[in-house]
Coordinates of C-alpha atoms and ligand atoms in Angstrom, one line a residue:
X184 CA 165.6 -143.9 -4.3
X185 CA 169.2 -142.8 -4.6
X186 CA 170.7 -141.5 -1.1
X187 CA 170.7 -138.2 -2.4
X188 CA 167.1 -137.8 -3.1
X189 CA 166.5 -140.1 0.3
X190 CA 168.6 -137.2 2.5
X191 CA 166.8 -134.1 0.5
X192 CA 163.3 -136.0 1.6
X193 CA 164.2 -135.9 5.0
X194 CA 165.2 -132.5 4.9
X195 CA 162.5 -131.2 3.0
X196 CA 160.5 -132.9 6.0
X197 CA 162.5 -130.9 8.7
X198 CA 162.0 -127.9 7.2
X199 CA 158.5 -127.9 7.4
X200 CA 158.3 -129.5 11.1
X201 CA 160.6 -126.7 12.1
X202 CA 159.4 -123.6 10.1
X203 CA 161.3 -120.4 11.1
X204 CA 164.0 -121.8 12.8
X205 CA 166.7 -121.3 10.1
X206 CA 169.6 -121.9 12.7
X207 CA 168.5 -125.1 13.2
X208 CA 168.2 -126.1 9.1
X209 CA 171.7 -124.8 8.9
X210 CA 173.0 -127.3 11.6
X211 CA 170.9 -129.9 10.1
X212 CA 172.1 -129.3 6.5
X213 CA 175.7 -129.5 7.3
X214 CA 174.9 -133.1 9.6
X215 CA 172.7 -134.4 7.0
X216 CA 175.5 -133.5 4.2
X217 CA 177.7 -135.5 6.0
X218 CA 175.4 -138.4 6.3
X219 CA 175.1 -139.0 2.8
X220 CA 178.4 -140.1 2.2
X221 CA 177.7 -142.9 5.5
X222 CA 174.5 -144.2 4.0
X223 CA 176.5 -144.4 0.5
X224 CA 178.6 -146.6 2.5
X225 CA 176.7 -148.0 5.2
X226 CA 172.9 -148.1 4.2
X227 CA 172.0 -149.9 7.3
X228 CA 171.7 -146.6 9.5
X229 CA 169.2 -145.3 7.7
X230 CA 167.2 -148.3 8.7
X231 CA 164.5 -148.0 11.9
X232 CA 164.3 -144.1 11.3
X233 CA 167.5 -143.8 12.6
X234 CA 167.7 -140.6 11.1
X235 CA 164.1 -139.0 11.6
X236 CA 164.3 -140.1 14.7
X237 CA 167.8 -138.3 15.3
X238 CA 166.9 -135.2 14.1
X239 CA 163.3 -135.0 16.5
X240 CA 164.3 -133.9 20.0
X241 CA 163.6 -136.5 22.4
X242 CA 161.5 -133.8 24.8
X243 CA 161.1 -130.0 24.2
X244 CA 160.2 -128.0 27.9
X245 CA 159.4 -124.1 27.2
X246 CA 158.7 -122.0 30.1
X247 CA 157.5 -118.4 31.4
X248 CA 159.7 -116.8 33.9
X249 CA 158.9 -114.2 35.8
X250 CA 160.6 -112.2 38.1
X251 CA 160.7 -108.8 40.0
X252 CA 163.6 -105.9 38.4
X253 CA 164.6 -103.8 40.6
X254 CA 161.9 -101.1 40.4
X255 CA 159.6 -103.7 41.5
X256 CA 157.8 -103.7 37.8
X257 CA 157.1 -107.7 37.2
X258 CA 159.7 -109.0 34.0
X259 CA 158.4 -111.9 32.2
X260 CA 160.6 -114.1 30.3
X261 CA 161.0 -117.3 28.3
X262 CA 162.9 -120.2 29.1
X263 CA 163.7 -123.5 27.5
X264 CA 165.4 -127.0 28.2
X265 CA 165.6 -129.0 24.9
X266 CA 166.3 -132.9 25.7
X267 CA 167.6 -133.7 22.6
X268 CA 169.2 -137.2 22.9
X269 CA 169.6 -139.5 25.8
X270 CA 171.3 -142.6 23.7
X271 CA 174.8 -142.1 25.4
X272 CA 174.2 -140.9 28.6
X273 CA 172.3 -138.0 30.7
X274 CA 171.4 -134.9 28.4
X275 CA 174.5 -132.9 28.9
X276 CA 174.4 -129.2 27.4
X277 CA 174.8 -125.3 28.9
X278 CA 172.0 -122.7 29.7
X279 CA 172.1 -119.4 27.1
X280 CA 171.1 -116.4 28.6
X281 CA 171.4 -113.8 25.6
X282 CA 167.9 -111.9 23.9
X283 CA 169.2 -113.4 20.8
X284 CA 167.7 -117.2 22.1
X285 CA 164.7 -118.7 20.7
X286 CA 163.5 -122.0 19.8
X287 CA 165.0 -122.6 17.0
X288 CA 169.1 -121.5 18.5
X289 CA 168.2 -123.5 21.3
X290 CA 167.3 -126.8 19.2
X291 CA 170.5 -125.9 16.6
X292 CA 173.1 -126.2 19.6
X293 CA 171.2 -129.3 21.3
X294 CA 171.6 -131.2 18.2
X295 CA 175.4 -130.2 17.4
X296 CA 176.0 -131.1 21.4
X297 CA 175.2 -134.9 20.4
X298 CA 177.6 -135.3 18.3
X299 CA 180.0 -133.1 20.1
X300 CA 179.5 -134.9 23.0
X301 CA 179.5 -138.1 21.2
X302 CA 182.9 -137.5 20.0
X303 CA 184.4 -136.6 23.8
X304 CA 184.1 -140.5 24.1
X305 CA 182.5 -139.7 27.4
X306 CA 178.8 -140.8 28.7
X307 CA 176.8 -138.1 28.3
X308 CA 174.0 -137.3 25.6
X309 CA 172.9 -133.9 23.8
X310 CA 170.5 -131.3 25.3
X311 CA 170.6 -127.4 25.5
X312 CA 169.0 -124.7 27.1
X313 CA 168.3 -120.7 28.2
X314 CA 166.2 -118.0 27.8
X315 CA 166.1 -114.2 26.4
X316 CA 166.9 -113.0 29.4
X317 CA 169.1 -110.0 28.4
X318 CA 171.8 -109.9 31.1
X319 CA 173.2 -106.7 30.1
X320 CA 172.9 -103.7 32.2
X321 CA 171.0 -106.0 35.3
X322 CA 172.3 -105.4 38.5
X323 CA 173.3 -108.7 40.5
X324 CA 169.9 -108.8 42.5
X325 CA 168.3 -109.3 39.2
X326 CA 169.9 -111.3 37.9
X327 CA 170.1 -113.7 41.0
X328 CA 166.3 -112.9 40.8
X329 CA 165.6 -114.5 37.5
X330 CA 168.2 -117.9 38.5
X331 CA 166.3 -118.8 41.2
X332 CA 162.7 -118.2 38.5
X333 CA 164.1 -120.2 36.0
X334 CA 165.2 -122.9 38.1
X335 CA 162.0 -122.9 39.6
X336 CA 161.0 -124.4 36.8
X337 CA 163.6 -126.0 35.5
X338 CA 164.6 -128.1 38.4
X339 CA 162.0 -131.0 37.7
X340 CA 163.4 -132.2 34.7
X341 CA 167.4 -132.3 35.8
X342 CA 168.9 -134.3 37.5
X343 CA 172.6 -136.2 37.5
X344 CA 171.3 -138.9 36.1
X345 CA 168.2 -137.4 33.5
X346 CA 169.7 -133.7 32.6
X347 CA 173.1 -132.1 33.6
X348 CA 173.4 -128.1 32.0
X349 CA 176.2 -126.1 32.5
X350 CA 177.1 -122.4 31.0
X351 CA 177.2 -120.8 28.0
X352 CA 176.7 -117.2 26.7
X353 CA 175.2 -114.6 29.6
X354 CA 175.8 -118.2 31.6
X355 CA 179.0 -118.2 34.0
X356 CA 180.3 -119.1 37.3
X357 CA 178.0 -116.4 39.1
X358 CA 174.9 -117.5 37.1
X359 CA 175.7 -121.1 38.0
X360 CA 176.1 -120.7 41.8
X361 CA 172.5 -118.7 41.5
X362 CA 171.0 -121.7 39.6
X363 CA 172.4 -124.6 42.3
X364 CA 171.4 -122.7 45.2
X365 CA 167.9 -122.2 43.9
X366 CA 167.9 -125.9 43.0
X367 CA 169.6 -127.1 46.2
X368 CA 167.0 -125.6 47.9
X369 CA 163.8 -127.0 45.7
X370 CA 164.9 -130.7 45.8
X371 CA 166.5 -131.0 49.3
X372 CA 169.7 -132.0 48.8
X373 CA 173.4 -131.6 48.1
X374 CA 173.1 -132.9 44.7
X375 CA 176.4 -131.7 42.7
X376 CA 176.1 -133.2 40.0
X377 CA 173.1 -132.2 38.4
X378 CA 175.2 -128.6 37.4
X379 CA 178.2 -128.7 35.8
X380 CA 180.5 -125.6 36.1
X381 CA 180.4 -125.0 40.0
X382 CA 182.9 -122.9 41.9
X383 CA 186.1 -125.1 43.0
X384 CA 184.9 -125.1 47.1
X385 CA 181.3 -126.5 46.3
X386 CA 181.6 -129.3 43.5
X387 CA 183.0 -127.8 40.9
X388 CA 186.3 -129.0 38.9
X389 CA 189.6 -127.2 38.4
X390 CA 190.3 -126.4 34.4
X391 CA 186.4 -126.3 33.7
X392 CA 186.7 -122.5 33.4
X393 CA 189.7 -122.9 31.6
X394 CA 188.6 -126.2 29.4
X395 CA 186.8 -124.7 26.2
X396 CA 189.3 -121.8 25.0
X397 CA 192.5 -124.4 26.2
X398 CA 190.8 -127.3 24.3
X399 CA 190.1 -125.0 21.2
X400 CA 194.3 -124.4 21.2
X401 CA 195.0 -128.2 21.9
X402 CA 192.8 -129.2 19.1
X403 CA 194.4 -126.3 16.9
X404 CA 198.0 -127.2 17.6
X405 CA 197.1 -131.1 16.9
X406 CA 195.4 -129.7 13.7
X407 CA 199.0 -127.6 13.1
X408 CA 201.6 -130.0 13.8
X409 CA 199.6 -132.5 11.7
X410 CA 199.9 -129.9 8.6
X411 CA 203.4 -129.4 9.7
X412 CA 203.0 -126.1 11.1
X413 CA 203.0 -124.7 15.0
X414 CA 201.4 -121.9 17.1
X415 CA 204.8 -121.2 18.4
X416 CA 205.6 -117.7 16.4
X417 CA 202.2 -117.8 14.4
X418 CA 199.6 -114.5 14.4
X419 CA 196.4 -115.4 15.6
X420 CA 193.0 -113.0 15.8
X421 CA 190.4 -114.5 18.3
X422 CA 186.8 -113.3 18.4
X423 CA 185.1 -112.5 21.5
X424 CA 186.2 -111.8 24.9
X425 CA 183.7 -114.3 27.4
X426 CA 185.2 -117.4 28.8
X427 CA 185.8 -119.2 25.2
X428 CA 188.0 -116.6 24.1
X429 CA 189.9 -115.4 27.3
X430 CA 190.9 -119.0 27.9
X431 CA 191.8 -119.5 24.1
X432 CA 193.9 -116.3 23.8
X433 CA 195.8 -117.1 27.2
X434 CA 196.5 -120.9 26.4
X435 CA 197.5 -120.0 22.4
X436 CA 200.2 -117.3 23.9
X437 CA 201.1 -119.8 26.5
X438 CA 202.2 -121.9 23.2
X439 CA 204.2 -119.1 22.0
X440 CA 201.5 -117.5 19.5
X441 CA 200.5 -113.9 19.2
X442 CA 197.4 -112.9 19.8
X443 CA 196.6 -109.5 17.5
X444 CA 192.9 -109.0 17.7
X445 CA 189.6 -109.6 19.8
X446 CA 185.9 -108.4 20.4
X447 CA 182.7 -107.9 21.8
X448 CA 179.9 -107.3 20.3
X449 CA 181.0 -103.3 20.3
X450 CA 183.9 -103.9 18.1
X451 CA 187.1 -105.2 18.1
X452 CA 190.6 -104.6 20.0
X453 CA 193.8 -104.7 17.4
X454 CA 197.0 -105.6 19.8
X455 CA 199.6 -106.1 17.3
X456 CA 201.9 -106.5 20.3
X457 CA 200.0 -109.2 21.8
X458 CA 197.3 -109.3 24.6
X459 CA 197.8 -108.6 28.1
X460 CA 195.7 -111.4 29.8
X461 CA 195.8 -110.2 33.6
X462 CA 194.1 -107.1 32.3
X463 CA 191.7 -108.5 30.3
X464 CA 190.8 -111.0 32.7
X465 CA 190.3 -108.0 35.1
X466 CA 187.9 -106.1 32.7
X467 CA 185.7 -108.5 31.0
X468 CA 186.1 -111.2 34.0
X469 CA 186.0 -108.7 37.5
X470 CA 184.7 -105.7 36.4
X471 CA 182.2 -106.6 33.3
X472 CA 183.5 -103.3 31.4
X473 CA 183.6 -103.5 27.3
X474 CA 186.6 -104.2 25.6
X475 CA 187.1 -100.2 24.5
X476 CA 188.2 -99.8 28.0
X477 CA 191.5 -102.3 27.3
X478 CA 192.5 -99.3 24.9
X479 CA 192.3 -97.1 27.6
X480 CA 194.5 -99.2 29.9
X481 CA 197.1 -100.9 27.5
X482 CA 199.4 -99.2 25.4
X483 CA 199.7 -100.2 21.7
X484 CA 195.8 -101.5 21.0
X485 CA 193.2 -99.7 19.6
X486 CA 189.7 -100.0 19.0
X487 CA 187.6 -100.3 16.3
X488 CA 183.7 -99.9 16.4
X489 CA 183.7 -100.5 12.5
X490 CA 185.3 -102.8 9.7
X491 CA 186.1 -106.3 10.5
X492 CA 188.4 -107.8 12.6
X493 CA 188.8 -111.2 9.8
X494 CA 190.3 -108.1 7.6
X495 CA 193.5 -108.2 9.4
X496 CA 196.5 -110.5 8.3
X497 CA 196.6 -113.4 10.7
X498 CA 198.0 -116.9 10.1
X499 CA 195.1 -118.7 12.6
X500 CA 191.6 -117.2 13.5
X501 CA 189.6 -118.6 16.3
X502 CA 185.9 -117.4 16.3
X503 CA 184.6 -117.7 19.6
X504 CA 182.0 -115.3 20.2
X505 CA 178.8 -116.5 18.2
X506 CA 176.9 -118.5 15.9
X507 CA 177.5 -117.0 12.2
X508 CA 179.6 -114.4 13.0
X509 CA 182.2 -115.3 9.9
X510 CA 180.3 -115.1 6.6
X511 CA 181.9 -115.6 3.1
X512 CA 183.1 -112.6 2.6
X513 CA 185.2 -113.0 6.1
X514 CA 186.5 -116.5 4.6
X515 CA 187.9 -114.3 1.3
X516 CA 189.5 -111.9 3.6
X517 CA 191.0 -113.9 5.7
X518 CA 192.8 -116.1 3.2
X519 CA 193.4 -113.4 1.2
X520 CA 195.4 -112.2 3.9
X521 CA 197.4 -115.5 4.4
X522 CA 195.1 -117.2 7.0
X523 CA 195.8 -121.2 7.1
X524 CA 194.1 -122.5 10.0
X525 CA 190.4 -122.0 11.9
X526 CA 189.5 -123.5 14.3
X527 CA 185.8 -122.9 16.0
X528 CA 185.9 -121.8 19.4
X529 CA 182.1 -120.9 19.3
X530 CA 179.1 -122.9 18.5
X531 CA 178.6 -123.0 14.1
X532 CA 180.4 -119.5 14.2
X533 CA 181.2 -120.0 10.9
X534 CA 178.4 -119.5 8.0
X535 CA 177.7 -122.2 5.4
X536 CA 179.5 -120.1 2.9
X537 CA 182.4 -119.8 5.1
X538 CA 183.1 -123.3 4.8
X539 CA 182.5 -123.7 1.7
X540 CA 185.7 -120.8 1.3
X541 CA 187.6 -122.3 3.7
X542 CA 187.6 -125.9 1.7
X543 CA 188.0 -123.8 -1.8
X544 CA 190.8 -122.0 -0.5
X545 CA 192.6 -125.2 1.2
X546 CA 192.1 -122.9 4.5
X547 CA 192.1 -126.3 7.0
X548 CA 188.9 -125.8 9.2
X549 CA 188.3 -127.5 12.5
X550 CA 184.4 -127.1 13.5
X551 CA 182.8 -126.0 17.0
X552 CA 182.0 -129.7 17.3
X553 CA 185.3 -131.1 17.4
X554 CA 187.5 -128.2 18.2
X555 CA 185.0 -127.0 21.1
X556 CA 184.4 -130.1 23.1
X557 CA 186.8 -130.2 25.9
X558 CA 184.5 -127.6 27.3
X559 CA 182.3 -130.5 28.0
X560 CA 184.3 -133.2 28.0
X561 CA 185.7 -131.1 31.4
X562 CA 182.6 -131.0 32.7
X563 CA 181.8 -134.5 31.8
X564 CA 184.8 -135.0 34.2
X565 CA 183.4 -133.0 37.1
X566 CA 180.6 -135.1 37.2
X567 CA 183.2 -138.1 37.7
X568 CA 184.6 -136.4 40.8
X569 CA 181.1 -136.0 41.8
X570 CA 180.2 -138.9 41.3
X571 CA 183.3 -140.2 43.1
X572 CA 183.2 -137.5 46.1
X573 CA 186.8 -136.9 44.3
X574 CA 188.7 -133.7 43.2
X575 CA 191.6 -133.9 40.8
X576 CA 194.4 -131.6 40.6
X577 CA 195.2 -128.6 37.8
X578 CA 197.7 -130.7 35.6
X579 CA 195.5 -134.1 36.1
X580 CA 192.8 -132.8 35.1
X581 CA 194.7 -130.9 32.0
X582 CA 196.4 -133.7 31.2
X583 CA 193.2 -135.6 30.6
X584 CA 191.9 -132.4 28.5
X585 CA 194.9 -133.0 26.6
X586 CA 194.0 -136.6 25.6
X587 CA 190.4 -136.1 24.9
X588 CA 191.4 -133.4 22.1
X589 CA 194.1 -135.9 20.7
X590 CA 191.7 -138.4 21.0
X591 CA 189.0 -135.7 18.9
X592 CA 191.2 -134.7 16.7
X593 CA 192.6 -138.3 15.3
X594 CA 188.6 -139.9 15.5
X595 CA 187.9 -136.7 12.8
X596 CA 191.1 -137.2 10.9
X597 CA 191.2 -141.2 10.5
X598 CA 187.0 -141.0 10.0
X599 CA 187.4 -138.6 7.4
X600 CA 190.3 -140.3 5.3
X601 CA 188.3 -143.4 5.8
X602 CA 185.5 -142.0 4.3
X603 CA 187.7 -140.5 1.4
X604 CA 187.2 -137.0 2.3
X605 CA 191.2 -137.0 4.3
X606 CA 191.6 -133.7 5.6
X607 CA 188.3 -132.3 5.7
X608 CA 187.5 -132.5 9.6
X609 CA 183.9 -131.3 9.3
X610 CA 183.0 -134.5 7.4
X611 CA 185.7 -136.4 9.8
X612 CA 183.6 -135.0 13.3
X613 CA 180.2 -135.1 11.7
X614 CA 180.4 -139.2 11.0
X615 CA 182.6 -140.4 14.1
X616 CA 180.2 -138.4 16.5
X617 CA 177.4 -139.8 14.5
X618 CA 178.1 -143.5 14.0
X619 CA 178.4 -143.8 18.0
X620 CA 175.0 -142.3 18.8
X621 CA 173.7 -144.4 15.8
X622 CA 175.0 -147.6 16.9
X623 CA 173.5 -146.9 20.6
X624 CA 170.4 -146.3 19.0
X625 CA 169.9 -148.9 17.2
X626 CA 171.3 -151.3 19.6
X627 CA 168.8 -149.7 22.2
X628 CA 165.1 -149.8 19.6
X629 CA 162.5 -147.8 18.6
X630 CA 162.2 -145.1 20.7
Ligands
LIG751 P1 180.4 -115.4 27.1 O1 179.1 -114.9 27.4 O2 181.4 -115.6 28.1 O3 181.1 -114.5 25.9 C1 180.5 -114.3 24.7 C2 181.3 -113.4 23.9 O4 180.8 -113.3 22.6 C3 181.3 -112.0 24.4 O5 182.5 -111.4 24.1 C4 180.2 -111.4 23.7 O6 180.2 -110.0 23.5 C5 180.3 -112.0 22.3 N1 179.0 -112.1 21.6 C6 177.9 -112.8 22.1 N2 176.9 -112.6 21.2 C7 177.3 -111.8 20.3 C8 176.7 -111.2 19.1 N3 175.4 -111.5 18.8 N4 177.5 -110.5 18.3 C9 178.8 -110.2 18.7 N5 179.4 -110.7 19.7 C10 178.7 -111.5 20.5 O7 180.1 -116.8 26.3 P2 181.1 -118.0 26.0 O8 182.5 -117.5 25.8 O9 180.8 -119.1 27.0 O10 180.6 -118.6 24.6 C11 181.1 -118.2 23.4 C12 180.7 -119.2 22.3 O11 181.3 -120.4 22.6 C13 179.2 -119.5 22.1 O12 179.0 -119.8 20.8 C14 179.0 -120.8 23.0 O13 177.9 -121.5 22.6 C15 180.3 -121.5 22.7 N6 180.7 -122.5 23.6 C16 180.9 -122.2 25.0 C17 181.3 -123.2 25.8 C18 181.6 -122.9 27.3 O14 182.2 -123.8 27.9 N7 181.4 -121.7 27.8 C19 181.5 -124.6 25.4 C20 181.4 -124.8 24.0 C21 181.0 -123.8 23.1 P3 179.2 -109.0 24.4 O15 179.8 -109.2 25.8 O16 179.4 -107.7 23.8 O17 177.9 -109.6 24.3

């Protein structure tokens, strides 16, 4: 069997284990597209089940959550913890609160996380987890409410050593201090690091808010300078106004870029002046408003509740609200409109197609997996000061930020042009995260 027909077997296989969950086969395909130029290469991993086994979370928790709203009607929702893989360390992944989750989300961003977190260099393994829990339009009593349900549950299968989550969409420093004070309560003890992503006074590590959107730029600017272009003077639209992209827009005009465009799931701001942070900050961050109100405050922007921000000129985009919010027709636009750089700030933001522009187009495309991590790589370093009863300062901990995307960004680059495929950074990340986990796995047995 040639390794083509042995990879479409095994996908053929997922597809019908995991009917429905067509977030999941898209994460797959991309992984297992990858692979086949490793087993061309290196047939041995595809010995033991390495890759069956790889794809097959190692556990899979779904639970009810119920809690009281504010009317005192009884709100039932679903949560779920997917342990995906445990070969490199404790499961390490973040919570999504957001209706959009399901199974099948929940099991695609647990399986990118091992490889993401594979690539960090750092101890951890891959898990994810959340519920359909619409945050939107809750007060805080509710919402502390459903924390302290779904760690309820949840709390028997962390631990710093077994699970560590952390944030993600609908999940921030609010939700987190909810979660660990529900969990603190149910196991007894001080334990910080079973939550990653606490507030700076209770465990929590400076530059983790900061770590995803700054790390996106470092890995971007790495990504530039190595094509012989900067941020410095560049046009770039970011996606999204949560954590990812505040951080990212900051840190990229920081660097000396311009930041014309960002969104919500409303529409999209165009600031062909650049973005006033402070405010932003202030409205998504303090006063959870929606990003029409920016218009209102700043001078120069205006909003758009139609058309799409990848229509406007730009020299770097940075999705970083969602999974496939950048489609093929996006990917024309934008290098239609002299676009040279992406870089994923969001989890697989960027649809199949997309990518398939992007390489047709010579558009140079950094994934979620690789240009993402130092989001977790961070809070892989919170639990070192945890573990250490330690706190590091701002430009420490930066600093080490700094080196892990260096670090990410040559392991994709020397991977890829090792595998023949030089400059193409999704086939670069996909192998070096993978041949780590697969080495530990094999080393470690069936199981
Ligand atoms: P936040 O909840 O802070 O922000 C999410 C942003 O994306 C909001 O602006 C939100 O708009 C927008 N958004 C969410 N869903 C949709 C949708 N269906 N359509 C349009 N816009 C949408 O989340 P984060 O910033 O933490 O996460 C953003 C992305 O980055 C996700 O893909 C996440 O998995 C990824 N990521 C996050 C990390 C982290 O450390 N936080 C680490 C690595 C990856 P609205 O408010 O209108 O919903």
């Amino acid at each position: 069997m040639t390794v083509d027909e042995q990879v479409s077997n095994y996908y053929s296989m997922l597809l019908k284990r995991n009917a429905g969950e067509p977030e999941f086969h898209q994460a797959l395909a991309e992984v297992l597209d990858s692979l086949k130029i490793v087993l061309e290469k290196d047939p041995h991993y595809a010995d033991y089940g390495l890759v069956q086994r790889l794809c097959e979370p190692e556990r899979q928790i779904i639970f009810r959550v119920p809690w009281v709203d504010d009317n005192g009607v009884v709100q039932v929702n679903r949560g779920f913890r997917v342990q995906f893989n445990s070969a490199l360390g404790p499961y390490k992944g973040g919570l999504r609160f957001h209706p959009s989750v399901n199974l099948g989300i929940i099991k695609f961003l647990g399986f990118e996380q091992i490889f993401k977190n594979s690539l960090t260099g750092l101890p951890i393994g891959g898990g994810k987890g959340g519920s359909d829990f619409d945050p939107k339009g809750k007060s805080e009593a509710e919402i502390m409410r459903f924390c302290q349900s779904f760690m309820a549950e949840l709390h028997r299968h962390i631990g710093e050593y077994r699970d560590v989550p952390a944030g993600d969409i609908g999940v921030g420093a609010r939700e987190i201090g909810f979660l660990f004070g529900q969990y603190r309560r149910m196991a007894n003890q001080h334990e910080s690091g079973v939550l990653t992503g606490k507030g700076l006074t209770w465990g929590g590590s400076l530059v983790r808010t900061e770590a995803t959107g700054y790390g996106c730029v470092y890995f971007t600017q790495e990504m530039m300078s190595h094509h012989g272009a900067s941020l410095s003077g560049s046009q770039v639209i970011v996606s999204g106004s949560g954590n990812v992209a505040i951080y990212a827009i900051e840190k990229a005009q920081e660097l000396g870029a311009t930041v014309i465009a960002f969104s919500d799931s409303s529409g999209w701001v165009h600031t062909p002046n650049g973005v006033d942070v402070a405010k932003l900050k202030e409205i998504k961050e303090q006063r959870r408003e929606r990003v029409s109100q920016y218009v209102a405050e700043v001078d120069g922007a205006t909003f758009h509740a139609e058309g799409s921000i990848w229509d406007l000129p730009c020299d770097v985009a940075l999705p970083c609200a969602t999974q496939n919010e950048l489609n093929g027709d996006h990917a024309r636009s934008l290098a239609a409109h002299g676009c040279r750089f992406v870089a994923e700030g969001a989890n697989m933001p960027s649809t199949a197609d997309a990518i398939e522009v992007f390489r047709e187009k010579g558009i140079h495309f950094a994934p979620g997996k690789a240009a993402n991590a130092g989001g977790v790589a961070t809070s892989a370093l919170e639990m070192q000061q945890n573990a250490s009863r330690d706190s590091w300062s701002f430009e420490y901990t930066d600093e080490r930020l700094q080196g892990i995307m260096h670090n990410i960004f040559q392991r994709s680059a020397e991977t890829a042009a090792q595998y023949g495929h030089e400059g193409d950074y999704v086939v670069g990340a996909n192998i070096a995260g993978f041949k780590k986990v697969a080495d530990a796995m094999l080393a470690q047995g069936v199981i």
